[in-house]
Short mmCIF file of C-alpha atoms in Angstrom, two decimals:
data_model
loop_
_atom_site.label_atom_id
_atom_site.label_comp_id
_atom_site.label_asym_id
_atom_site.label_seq_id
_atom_site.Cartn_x
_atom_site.Cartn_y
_atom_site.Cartn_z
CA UNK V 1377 207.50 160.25 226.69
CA UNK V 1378 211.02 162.24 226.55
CA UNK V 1379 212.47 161.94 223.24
CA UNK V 1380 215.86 160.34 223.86
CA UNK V 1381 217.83 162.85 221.95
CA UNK V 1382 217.09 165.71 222.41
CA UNK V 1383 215.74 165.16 226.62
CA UNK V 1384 212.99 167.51 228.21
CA UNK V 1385 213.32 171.52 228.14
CA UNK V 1386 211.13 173.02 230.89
CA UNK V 1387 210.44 176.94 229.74
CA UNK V 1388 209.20 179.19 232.29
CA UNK V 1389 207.40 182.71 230.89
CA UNK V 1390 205.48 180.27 228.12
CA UNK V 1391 203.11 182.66 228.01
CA UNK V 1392 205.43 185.56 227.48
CA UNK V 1393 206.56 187.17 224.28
CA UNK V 1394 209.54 185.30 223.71
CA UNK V 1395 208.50 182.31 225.74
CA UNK V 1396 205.17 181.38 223.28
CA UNK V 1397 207.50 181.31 220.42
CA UNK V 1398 210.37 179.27 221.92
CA UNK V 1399 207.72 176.23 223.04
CA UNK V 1400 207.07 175.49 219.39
CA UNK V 1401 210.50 176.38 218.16
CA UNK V 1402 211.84 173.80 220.62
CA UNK V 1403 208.92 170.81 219.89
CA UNK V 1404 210.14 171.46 215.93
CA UNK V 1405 213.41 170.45 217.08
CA UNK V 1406 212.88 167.31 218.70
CA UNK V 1407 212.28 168.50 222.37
CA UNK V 1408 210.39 167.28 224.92
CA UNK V 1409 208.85 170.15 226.37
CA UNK V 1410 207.47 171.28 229.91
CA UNK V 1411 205.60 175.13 230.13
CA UNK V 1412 205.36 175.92 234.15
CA UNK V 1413 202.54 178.38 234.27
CA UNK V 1414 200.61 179.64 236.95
CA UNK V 1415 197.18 180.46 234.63
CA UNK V 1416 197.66 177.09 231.97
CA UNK V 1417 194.70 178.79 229.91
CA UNK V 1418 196.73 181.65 228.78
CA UNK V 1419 199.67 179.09 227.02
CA UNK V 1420 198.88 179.23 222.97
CA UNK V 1421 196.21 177.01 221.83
CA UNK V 1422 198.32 176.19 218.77
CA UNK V 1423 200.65 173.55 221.13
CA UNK V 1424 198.94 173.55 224.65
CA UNK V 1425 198.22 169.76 223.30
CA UNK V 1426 201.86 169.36 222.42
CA UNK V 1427 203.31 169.67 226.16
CA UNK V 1428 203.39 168.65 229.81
CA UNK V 1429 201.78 171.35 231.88
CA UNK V 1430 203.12 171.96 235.41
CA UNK V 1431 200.57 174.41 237.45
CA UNK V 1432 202.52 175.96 239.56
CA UNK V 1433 204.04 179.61 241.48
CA UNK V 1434 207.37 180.43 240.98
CA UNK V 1435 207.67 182.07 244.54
CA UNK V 1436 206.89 178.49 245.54
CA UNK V 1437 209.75 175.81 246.14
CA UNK V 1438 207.48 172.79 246.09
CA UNK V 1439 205.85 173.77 242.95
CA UNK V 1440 209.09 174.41 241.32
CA UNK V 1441 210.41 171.15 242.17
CA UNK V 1442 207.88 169.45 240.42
CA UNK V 1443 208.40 171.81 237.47
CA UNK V 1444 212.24 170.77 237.16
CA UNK V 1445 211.88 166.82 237.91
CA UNK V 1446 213.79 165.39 235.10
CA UNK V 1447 214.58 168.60 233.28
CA UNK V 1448 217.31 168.48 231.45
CA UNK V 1449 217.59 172.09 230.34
CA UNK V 1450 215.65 174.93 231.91
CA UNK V 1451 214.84 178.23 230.07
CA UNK V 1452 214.80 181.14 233.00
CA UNK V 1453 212.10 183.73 231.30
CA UNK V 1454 210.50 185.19 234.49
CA UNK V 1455 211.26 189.23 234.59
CA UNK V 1456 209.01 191.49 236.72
CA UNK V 1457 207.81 194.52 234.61
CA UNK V 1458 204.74 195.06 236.26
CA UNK V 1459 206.31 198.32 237.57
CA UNK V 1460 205.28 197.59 241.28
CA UNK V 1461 208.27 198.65 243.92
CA UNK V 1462 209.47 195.69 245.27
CA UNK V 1463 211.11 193.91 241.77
CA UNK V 1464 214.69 193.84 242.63
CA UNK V 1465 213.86 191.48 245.55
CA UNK V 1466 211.07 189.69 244.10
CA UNK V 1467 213.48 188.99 241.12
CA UNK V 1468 216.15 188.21 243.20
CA UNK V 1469 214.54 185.54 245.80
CA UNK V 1470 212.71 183.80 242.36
CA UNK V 1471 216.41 183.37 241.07
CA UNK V 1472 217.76 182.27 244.05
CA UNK V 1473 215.17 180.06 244.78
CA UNK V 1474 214.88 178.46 240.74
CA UNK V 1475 218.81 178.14 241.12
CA UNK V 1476 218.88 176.44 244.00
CA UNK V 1477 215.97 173.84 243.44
CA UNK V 1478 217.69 173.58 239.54
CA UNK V 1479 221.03 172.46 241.42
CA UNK V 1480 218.97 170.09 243.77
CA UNK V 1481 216.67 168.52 240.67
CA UNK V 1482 220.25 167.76 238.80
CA UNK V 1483 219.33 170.26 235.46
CA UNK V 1484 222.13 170.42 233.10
CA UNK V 1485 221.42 173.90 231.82
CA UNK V 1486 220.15 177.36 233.02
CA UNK V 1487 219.47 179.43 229.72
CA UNK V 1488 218.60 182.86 230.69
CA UNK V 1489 217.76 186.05 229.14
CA UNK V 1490 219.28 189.00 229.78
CA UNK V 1491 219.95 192.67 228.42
CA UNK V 1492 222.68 194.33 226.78
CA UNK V 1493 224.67 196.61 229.29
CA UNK V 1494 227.90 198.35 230.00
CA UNK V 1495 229.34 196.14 233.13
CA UNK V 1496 231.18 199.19 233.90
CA UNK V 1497 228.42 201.35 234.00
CA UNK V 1498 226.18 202.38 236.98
CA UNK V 1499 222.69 201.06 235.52
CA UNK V 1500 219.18 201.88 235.89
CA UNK V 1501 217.14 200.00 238.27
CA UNK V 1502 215.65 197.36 236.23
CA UNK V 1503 218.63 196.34 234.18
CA UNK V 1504 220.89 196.52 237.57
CA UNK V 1505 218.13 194.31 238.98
CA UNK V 1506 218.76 191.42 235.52
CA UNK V 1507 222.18 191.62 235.66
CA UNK V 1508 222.04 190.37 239.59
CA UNK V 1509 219.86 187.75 238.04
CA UNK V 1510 221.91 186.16 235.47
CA UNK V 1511 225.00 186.47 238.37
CA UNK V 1512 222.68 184.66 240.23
CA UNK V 1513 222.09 181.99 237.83
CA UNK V 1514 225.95 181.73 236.71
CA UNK V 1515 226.46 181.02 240.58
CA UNK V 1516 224.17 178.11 240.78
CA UNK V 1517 226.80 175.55 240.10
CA UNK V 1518 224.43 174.62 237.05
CA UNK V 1519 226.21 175.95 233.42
CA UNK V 1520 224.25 178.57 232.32
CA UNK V 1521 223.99 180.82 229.75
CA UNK V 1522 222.85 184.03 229.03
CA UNK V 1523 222.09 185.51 226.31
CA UNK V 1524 221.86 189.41 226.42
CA UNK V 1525 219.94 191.16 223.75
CA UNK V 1526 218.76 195.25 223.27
CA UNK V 1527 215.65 195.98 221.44
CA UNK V 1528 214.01 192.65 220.65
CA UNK V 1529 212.22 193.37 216.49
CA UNK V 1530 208.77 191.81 216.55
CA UNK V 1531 205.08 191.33 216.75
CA UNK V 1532 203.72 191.42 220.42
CA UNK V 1533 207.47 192.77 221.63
CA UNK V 1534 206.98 195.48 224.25
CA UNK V 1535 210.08 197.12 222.85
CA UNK V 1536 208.73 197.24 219.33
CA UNK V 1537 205.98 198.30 220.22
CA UNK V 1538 207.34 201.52 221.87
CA UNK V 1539 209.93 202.26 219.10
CA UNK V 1540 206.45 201.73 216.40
CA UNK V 1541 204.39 204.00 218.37
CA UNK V 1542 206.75 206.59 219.19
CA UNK V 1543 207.63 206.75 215.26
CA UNK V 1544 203.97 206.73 214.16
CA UNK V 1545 202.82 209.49 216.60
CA UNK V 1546 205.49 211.48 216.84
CA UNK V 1547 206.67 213.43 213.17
CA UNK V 1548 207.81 216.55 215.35
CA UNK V 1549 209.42 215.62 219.19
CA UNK V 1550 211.39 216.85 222.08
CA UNK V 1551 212.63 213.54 223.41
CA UNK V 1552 214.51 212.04 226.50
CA UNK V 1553 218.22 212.25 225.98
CA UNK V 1554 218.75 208.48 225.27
CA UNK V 1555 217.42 208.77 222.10
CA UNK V 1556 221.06 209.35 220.90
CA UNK V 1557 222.10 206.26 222.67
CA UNK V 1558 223.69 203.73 220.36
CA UNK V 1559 221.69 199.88 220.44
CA UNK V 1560 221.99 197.23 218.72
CA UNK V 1561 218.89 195.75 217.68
CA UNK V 1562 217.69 191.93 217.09
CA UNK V 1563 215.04 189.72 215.13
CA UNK V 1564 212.59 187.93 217.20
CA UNK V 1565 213.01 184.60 215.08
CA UNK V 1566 217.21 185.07 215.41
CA UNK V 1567 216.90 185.23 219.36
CA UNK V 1568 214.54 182.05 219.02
CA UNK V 1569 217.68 180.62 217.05
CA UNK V 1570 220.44 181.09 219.40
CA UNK V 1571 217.76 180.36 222.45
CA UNK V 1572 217.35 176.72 220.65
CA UNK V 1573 220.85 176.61 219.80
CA UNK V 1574 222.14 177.16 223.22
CA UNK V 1575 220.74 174.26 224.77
CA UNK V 1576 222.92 172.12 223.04
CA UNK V 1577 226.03 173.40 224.28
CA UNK V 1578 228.50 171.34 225.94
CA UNK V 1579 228.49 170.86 230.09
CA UNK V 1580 231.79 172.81 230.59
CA UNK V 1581 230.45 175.97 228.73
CA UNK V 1582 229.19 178.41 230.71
CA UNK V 1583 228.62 182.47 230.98
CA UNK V 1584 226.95 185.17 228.89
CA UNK V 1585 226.68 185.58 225.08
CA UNK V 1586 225.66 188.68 223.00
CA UNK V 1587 222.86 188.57 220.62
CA UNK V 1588 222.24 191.34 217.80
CA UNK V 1589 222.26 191.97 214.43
CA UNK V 1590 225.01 192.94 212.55
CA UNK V 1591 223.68 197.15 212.46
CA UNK V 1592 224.19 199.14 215.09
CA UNK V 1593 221.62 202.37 215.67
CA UNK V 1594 221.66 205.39 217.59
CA UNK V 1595 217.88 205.33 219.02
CA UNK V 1596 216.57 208.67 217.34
CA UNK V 1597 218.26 206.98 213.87
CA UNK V 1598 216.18 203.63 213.76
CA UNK V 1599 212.61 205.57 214.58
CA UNK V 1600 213.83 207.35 211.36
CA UNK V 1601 214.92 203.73 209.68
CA UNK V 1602 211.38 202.35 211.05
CA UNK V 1603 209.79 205.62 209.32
CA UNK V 1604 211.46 205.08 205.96
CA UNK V 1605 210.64 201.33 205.75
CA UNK V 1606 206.93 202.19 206.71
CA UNK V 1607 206.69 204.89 204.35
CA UNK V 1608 206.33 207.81 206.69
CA UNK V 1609 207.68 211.25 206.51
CA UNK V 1610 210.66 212.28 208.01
CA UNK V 1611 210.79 212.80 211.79
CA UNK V 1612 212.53 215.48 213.61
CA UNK V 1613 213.61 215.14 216.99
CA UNK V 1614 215.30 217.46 219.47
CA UNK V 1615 216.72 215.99 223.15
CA UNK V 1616 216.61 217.73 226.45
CA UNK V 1617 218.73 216.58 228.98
CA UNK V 1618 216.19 216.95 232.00
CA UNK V 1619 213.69 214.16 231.17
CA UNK V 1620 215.03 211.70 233.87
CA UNK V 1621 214.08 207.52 233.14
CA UNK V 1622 211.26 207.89 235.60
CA UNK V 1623 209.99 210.81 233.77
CA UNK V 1624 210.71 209.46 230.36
CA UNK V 1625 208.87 206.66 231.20
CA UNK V 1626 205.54 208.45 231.82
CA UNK V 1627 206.08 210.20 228.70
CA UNK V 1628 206.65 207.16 227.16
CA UNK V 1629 203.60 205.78 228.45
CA UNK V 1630 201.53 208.69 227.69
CA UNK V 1631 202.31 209.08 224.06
CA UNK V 1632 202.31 205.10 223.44
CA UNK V 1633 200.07 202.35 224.48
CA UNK V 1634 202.92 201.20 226.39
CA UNK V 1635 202.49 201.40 230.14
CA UNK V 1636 204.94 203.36 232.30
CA UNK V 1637 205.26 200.46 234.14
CA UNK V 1638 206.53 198.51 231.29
CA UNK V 1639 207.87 201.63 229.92
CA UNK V 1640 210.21 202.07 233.00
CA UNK V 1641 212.60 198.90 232.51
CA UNK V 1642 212.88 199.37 228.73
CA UNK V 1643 213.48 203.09 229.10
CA UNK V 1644 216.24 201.73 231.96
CA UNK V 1645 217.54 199.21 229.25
CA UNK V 1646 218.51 202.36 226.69
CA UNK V 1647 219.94 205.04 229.24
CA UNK V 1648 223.24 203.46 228.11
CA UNK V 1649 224.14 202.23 224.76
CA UNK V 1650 222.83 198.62 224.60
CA UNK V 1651 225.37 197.11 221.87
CA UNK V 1652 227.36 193.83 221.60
CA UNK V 1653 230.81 193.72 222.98
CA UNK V 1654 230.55 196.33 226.13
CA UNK V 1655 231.67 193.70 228.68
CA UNK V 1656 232.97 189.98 228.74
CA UNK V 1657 230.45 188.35 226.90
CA UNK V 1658 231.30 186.22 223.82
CA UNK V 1659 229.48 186.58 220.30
CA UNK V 1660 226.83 184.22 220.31
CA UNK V 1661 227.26 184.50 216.32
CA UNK V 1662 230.70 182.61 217.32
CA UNK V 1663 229.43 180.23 219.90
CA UNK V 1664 226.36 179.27 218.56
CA UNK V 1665 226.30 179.83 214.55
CA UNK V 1666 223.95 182.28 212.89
CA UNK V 1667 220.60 181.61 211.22
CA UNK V 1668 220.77 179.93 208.24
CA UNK V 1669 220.70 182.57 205.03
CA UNK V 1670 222.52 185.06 208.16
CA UNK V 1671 220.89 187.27 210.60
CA UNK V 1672 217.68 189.62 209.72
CA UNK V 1673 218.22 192.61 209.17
CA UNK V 1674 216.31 195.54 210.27
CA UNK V 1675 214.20 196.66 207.39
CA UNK V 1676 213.44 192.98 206.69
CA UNK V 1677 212.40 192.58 210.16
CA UNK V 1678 210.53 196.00 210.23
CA UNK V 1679 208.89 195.04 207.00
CA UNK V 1680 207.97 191.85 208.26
CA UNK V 1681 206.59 192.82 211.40
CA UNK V 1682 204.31 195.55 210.31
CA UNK V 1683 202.85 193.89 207.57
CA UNK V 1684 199.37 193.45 209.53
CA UNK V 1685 199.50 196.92 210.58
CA UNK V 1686 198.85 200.14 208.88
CA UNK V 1687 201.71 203.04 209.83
CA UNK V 1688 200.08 205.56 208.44
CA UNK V 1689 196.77 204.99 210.22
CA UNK V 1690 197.74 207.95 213.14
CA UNK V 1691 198.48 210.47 210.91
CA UNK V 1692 195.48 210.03 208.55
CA UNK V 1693 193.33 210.40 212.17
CA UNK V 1694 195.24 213.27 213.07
CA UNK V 1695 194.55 215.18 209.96
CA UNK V 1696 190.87 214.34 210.43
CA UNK V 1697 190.75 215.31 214.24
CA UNK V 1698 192.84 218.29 213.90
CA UNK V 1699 190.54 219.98 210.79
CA UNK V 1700 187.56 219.43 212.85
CA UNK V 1701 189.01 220.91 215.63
CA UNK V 1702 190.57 223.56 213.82
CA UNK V 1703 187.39 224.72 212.35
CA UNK V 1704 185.56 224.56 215.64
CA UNK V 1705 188.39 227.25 216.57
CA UNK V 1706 187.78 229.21 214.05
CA UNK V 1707 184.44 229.28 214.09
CA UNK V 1708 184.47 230.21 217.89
CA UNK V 1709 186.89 232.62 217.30
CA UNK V 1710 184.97 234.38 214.18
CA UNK V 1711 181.13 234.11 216.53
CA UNK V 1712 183.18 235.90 219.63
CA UNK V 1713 182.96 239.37 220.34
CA UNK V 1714 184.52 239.98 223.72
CA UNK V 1715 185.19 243.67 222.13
CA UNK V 1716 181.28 244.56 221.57
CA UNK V 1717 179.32 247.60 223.59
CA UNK V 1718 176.70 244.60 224.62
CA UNK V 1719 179.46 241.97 226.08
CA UNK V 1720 181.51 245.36 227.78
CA UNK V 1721 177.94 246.82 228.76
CA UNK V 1722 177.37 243.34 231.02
CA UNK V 1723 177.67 242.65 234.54
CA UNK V 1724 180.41 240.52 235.38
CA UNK V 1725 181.67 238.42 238.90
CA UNK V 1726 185.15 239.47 240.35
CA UNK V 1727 186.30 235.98 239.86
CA UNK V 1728 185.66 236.11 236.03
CA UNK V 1729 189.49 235.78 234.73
CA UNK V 1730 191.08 238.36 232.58
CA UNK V 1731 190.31 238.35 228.79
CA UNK V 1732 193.94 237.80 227.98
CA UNK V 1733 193.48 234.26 229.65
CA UNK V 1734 190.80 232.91 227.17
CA UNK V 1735 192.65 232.07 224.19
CA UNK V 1736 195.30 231.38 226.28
CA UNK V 1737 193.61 228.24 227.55
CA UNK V 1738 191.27 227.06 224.88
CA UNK V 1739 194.30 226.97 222.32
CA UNK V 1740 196.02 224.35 224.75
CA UNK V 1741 192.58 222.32 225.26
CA UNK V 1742 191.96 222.70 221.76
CA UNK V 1743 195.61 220.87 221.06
CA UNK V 1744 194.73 218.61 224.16
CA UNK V 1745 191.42 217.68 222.52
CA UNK V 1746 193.59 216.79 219.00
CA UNK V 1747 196.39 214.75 220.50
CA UNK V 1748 194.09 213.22 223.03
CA UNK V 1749 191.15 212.35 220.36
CA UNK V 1750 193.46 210.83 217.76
CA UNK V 1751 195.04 208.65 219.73
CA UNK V 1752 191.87 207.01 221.42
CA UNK V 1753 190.52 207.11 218.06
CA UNK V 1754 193.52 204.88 217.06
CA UNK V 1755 193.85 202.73 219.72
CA UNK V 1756 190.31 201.62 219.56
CA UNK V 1757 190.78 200.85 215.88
CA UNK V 1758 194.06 199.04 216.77
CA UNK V 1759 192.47 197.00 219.75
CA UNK V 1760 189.85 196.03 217.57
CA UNK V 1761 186.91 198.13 218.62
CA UNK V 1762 186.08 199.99 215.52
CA UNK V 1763 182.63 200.69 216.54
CA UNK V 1764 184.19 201.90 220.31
CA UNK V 1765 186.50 204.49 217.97
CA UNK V 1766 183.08 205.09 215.37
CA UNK V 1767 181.14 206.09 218.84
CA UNK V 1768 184.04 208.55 220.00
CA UNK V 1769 184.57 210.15 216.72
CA UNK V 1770 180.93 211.10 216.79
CA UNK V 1771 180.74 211.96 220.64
CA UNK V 1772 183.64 214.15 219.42
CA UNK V 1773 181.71 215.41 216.73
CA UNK V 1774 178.91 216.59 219.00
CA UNK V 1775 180.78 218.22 221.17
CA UNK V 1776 182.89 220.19 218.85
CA UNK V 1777 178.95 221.46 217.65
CA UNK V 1778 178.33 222.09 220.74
CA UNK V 1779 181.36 224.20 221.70
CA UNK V 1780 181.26 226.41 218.74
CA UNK V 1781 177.63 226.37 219.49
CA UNK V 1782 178.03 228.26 222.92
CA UNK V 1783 179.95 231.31 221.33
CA UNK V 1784 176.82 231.75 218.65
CA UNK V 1785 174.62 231.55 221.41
CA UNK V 1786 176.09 233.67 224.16
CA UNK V 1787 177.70 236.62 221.39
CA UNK V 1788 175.31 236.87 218.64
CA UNK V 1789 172.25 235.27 220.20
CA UNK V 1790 173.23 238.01 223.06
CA UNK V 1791 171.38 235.39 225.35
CA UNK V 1792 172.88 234.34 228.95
CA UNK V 1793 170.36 231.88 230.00
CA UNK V 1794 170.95 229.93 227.14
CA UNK V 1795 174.34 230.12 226.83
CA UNK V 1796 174.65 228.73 230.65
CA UNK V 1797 172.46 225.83 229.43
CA UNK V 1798 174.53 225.14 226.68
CA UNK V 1799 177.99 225.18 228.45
CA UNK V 1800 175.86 222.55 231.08
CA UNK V 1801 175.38 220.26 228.13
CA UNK V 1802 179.21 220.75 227.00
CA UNK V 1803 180.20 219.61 230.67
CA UNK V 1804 178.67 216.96 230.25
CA UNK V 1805 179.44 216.10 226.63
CA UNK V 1806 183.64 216.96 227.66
CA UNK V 1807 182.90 214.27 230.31
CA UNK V 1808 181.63 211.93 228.61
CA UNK V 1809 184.77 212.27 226.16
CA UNK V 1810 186.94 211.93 228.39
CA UNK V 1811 185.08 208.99 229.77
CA UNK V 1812 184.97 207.43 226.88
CA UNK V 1813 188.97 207.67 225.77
CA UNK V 1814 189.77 206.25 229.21
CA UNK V 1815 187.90 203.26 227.96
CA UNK V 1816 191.04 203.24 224.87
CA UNK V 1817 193.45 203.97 227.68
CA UNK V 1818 193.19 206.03 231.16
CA UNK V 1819 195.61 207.71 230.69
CA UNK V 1820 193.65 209.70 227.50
CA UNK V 1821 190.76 209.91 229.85
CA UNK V 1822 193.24 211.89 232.22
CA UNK V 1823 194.54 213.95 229.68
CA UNK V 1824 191.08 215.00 228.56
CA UNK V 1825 189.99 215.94 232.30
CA UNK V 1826 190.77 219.09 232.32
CA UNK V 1827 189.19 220.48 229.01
CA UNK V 1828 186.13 219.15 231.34
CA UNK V 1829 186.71 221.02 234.32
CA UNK V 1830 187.39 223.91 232.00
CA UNK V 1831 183.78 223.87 230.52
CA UNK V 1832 182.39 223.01 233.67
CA UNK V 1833 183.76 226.20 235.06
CA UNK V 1834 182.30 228.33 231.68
CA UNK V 1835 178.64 226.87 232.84
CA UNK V 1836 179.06 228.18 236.26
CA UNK V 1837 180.55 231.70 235.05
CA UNK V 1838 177.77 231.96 232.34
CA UNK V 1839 175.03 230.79 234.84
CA UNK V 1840 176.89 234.01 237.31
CA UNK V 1841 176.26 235.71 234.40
CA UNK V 1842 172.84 235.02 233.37
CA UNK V 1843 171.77 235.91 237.13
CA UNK V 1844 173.28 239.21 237.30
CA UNK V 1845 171.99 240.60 233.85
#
């Protein structure tokens, strides 16, 4: 039954960040609520009970007019950041096609949310592709709003959870160059606010809003904020200017769990400063009203946000994964003896490379195995497969034995034949690392493919070897 009041919010994207926390937000405040969802068994469990359900695809017009049947306010939460190629026009025929059936089905209000962005500016794909959105919206003859935010503060938040794992992992970085872009970051609970807040604004208003706290960061700035509130060291960060948003992106997604497909739009979003005031948009803080008590602020929100998680926990595994490693190096190093009248006195293939290559390579798969091992280490922990990241650190273990093992074997133990066998069993043991960090993220898997292929090229040179001598 529709509560008289208040009338019936439909909110599209319930399952979404923002969305699950604006369904209970809006039943709090006397709200009838509709969730249109296309899977209803991924909608929170806490107030599934609590609201009418309507099944449905958004790319399909009957299924969205059954969604907006007596809506009296419509919350537009749908953004593609699946990084597939065809977003602008998906994004744009779901707009045009939610506008138009809103108009038809006699809505009152379009809420939408947007980004912050220079209207002047010539903007990255993904932005360029929400801003066409929201115009889209504002030209449905339905008053909407929008209400344009940066960096969104906040458990489960894709943004926060690139600006927390970019802090954590990186201490020492040579960043993209929009890391010295200003933004102007928000609470999770404050957009909530002005999202509830802006449904009850009257017919004739209509057009964008600003949302954001009252500070105002340059990127590089609040990772060292986010550090200080943690209680991490200081980080240190140069910029190059050659890292383009695609590119950024990828590095994005290969230091932090963040895909580079979600990683793409957000990186888009901070190319330009993101900051209140850059265009015609009103303060929602003047429109709408703050919070009550004011706005959160952003080592309240940072405090409040990590306060399940453990900052520290990367660096600790670091430490751990890089004195292991370390060792194996230098015990390797101290068992070779490429200079000895036995290794000079053997006969070697053509295609053996030049001794000057050797450290060459195993010091970079030596730093690939750290950076690579630490963070499937932690991201097994994190996803809450402790015994996945208790396996890995002893498959690790293993085959750090085993690769200071070789040197002892093939330099001291002045034996060929077993020195190919044990390179064979390092193959395989490199493989299986790097089979098992994929399982934390592919990307590590990838990463750790070539310290593979490097051993299984030292089996086939020491089996060359063994055959000749």
């Amino acid at each position: 039954m529709v509560n008289a009041e208040r009338g019936r919010a439909l909110v599209t994207g319930a399952s979404g960040f923002i969305g699950a926390q604006l369904v209970p937000a809006l039943l709090d405040e006397g709200w009838t609520v509709r969730v249109f969802a296309r899977t209803p068994s991924r909608l929170d469990d806490a107030w599934r009970d609590r609201v009418e359900v309507a099944q449905g695809d958004a790319t399909e017009e009957s299924d969205l007019r059954e969604a907006l049947a007596d809506v009296d306010v419509a919350y537009y939460l749908l953004h593609s950041m699946d990084g597939k190629g065809d977003f602008v026009e998906r994004d744009k025929a779901l707009a045009q096609s939610f506008a138009t059936v809103a108009k038809e089905a006699g809505v009152n209000r379009i809420i939408y949310m947007g980004g912050l962005h220079d209207e002047n500016a010539e903007l990255a794909a993904h932005m360029a592709s929400r801003a066409e959105v929201g115009t889209i919206l504002l030209s449905s003859g339905v008053p909407t709003t929008i209400l344009q935010a940066g960096v969104v503060l906040g458990e489960g938040s894709a943004s926060f959870q690139m600006l927390r794992h970019l802090t954590e992992r990186l201490p020492v970085a040579i960043a993209p160059r929009w890391v010295t872009n200003r933004v102007q970051p928000i609470d999770i609970d404050d957009v909530i606010h002005y999202l509830v807040r802006a449904a009850e604004l009257p017919p004739e208003d209509s057009g964008p809003l600003d949302i954001g706290m009252e500070e105002v960061f340059v990127y590089r700035d609040m990772m060292r904020r986010y550090a200080k509130v943690t209680g991490l060291s200081r980080r240190f960060m140069a910029t190059v200017p050659v890292l383009t948003p695609d590119l950024a992106s990828r590095w994005v997604g290969g230091v932090t769990p963040v895909s580079s497909g979600v990683a793409r739009p957000l990186v888009g979003s901070l190319i330009h400063d993101a900051v209140k005031g850059m265009g015609n948009a009103r303060d929602a803080s003047e429109v709408l009203g703050d919070p009550e008590g004011g706005l959160t602020g952003f080592d309240e929100s940072v405090r409040r946000h990590t306060a399940g998680t453990d900052p520290k926990r990367v660096g600790r595994i670091f430490r751990r994964v890089a004195l292991a490693v370390g060792a194996t190096a230098a015990l390797g190093s101290v068992l070779t003896k490429p200079d000895s009248a036995w290794y000079e006195s053997l006969k070697k293939p053509s295609w053996q490379p030049p001794a000057a290559a050797f450290p060459i390579v195993w010091t970079t798969l030596y730093g690939v195995i750290t950076v690579a091992s630490t963070m499937a280490i932690a991201e097994q922990i994190e996803n809450g497969d402790e015994g996945e990241a208790r396996s890995y650190a002893r498959a690790l273990g293993v085959n750090l034995a085993l690769n200071a093992g070789w040197s002892g074997i093939f330099f001291r133990s002045r034996s060929p034949e077993l020195s190919a066998a044990a390179a064979g069993l390092l193959t395989v043991s490199s493989a299986d690392l790097a089979r098992r960090a994929s399982k934390a993220r592919p990307q590590l898997g990838i990463l750790l493919s070539p310290y593979a292929a490097w051993c299984g090229f030292a089996t086939v040179l020491s089996a060359a070897i063994a055959r000749k001598n």
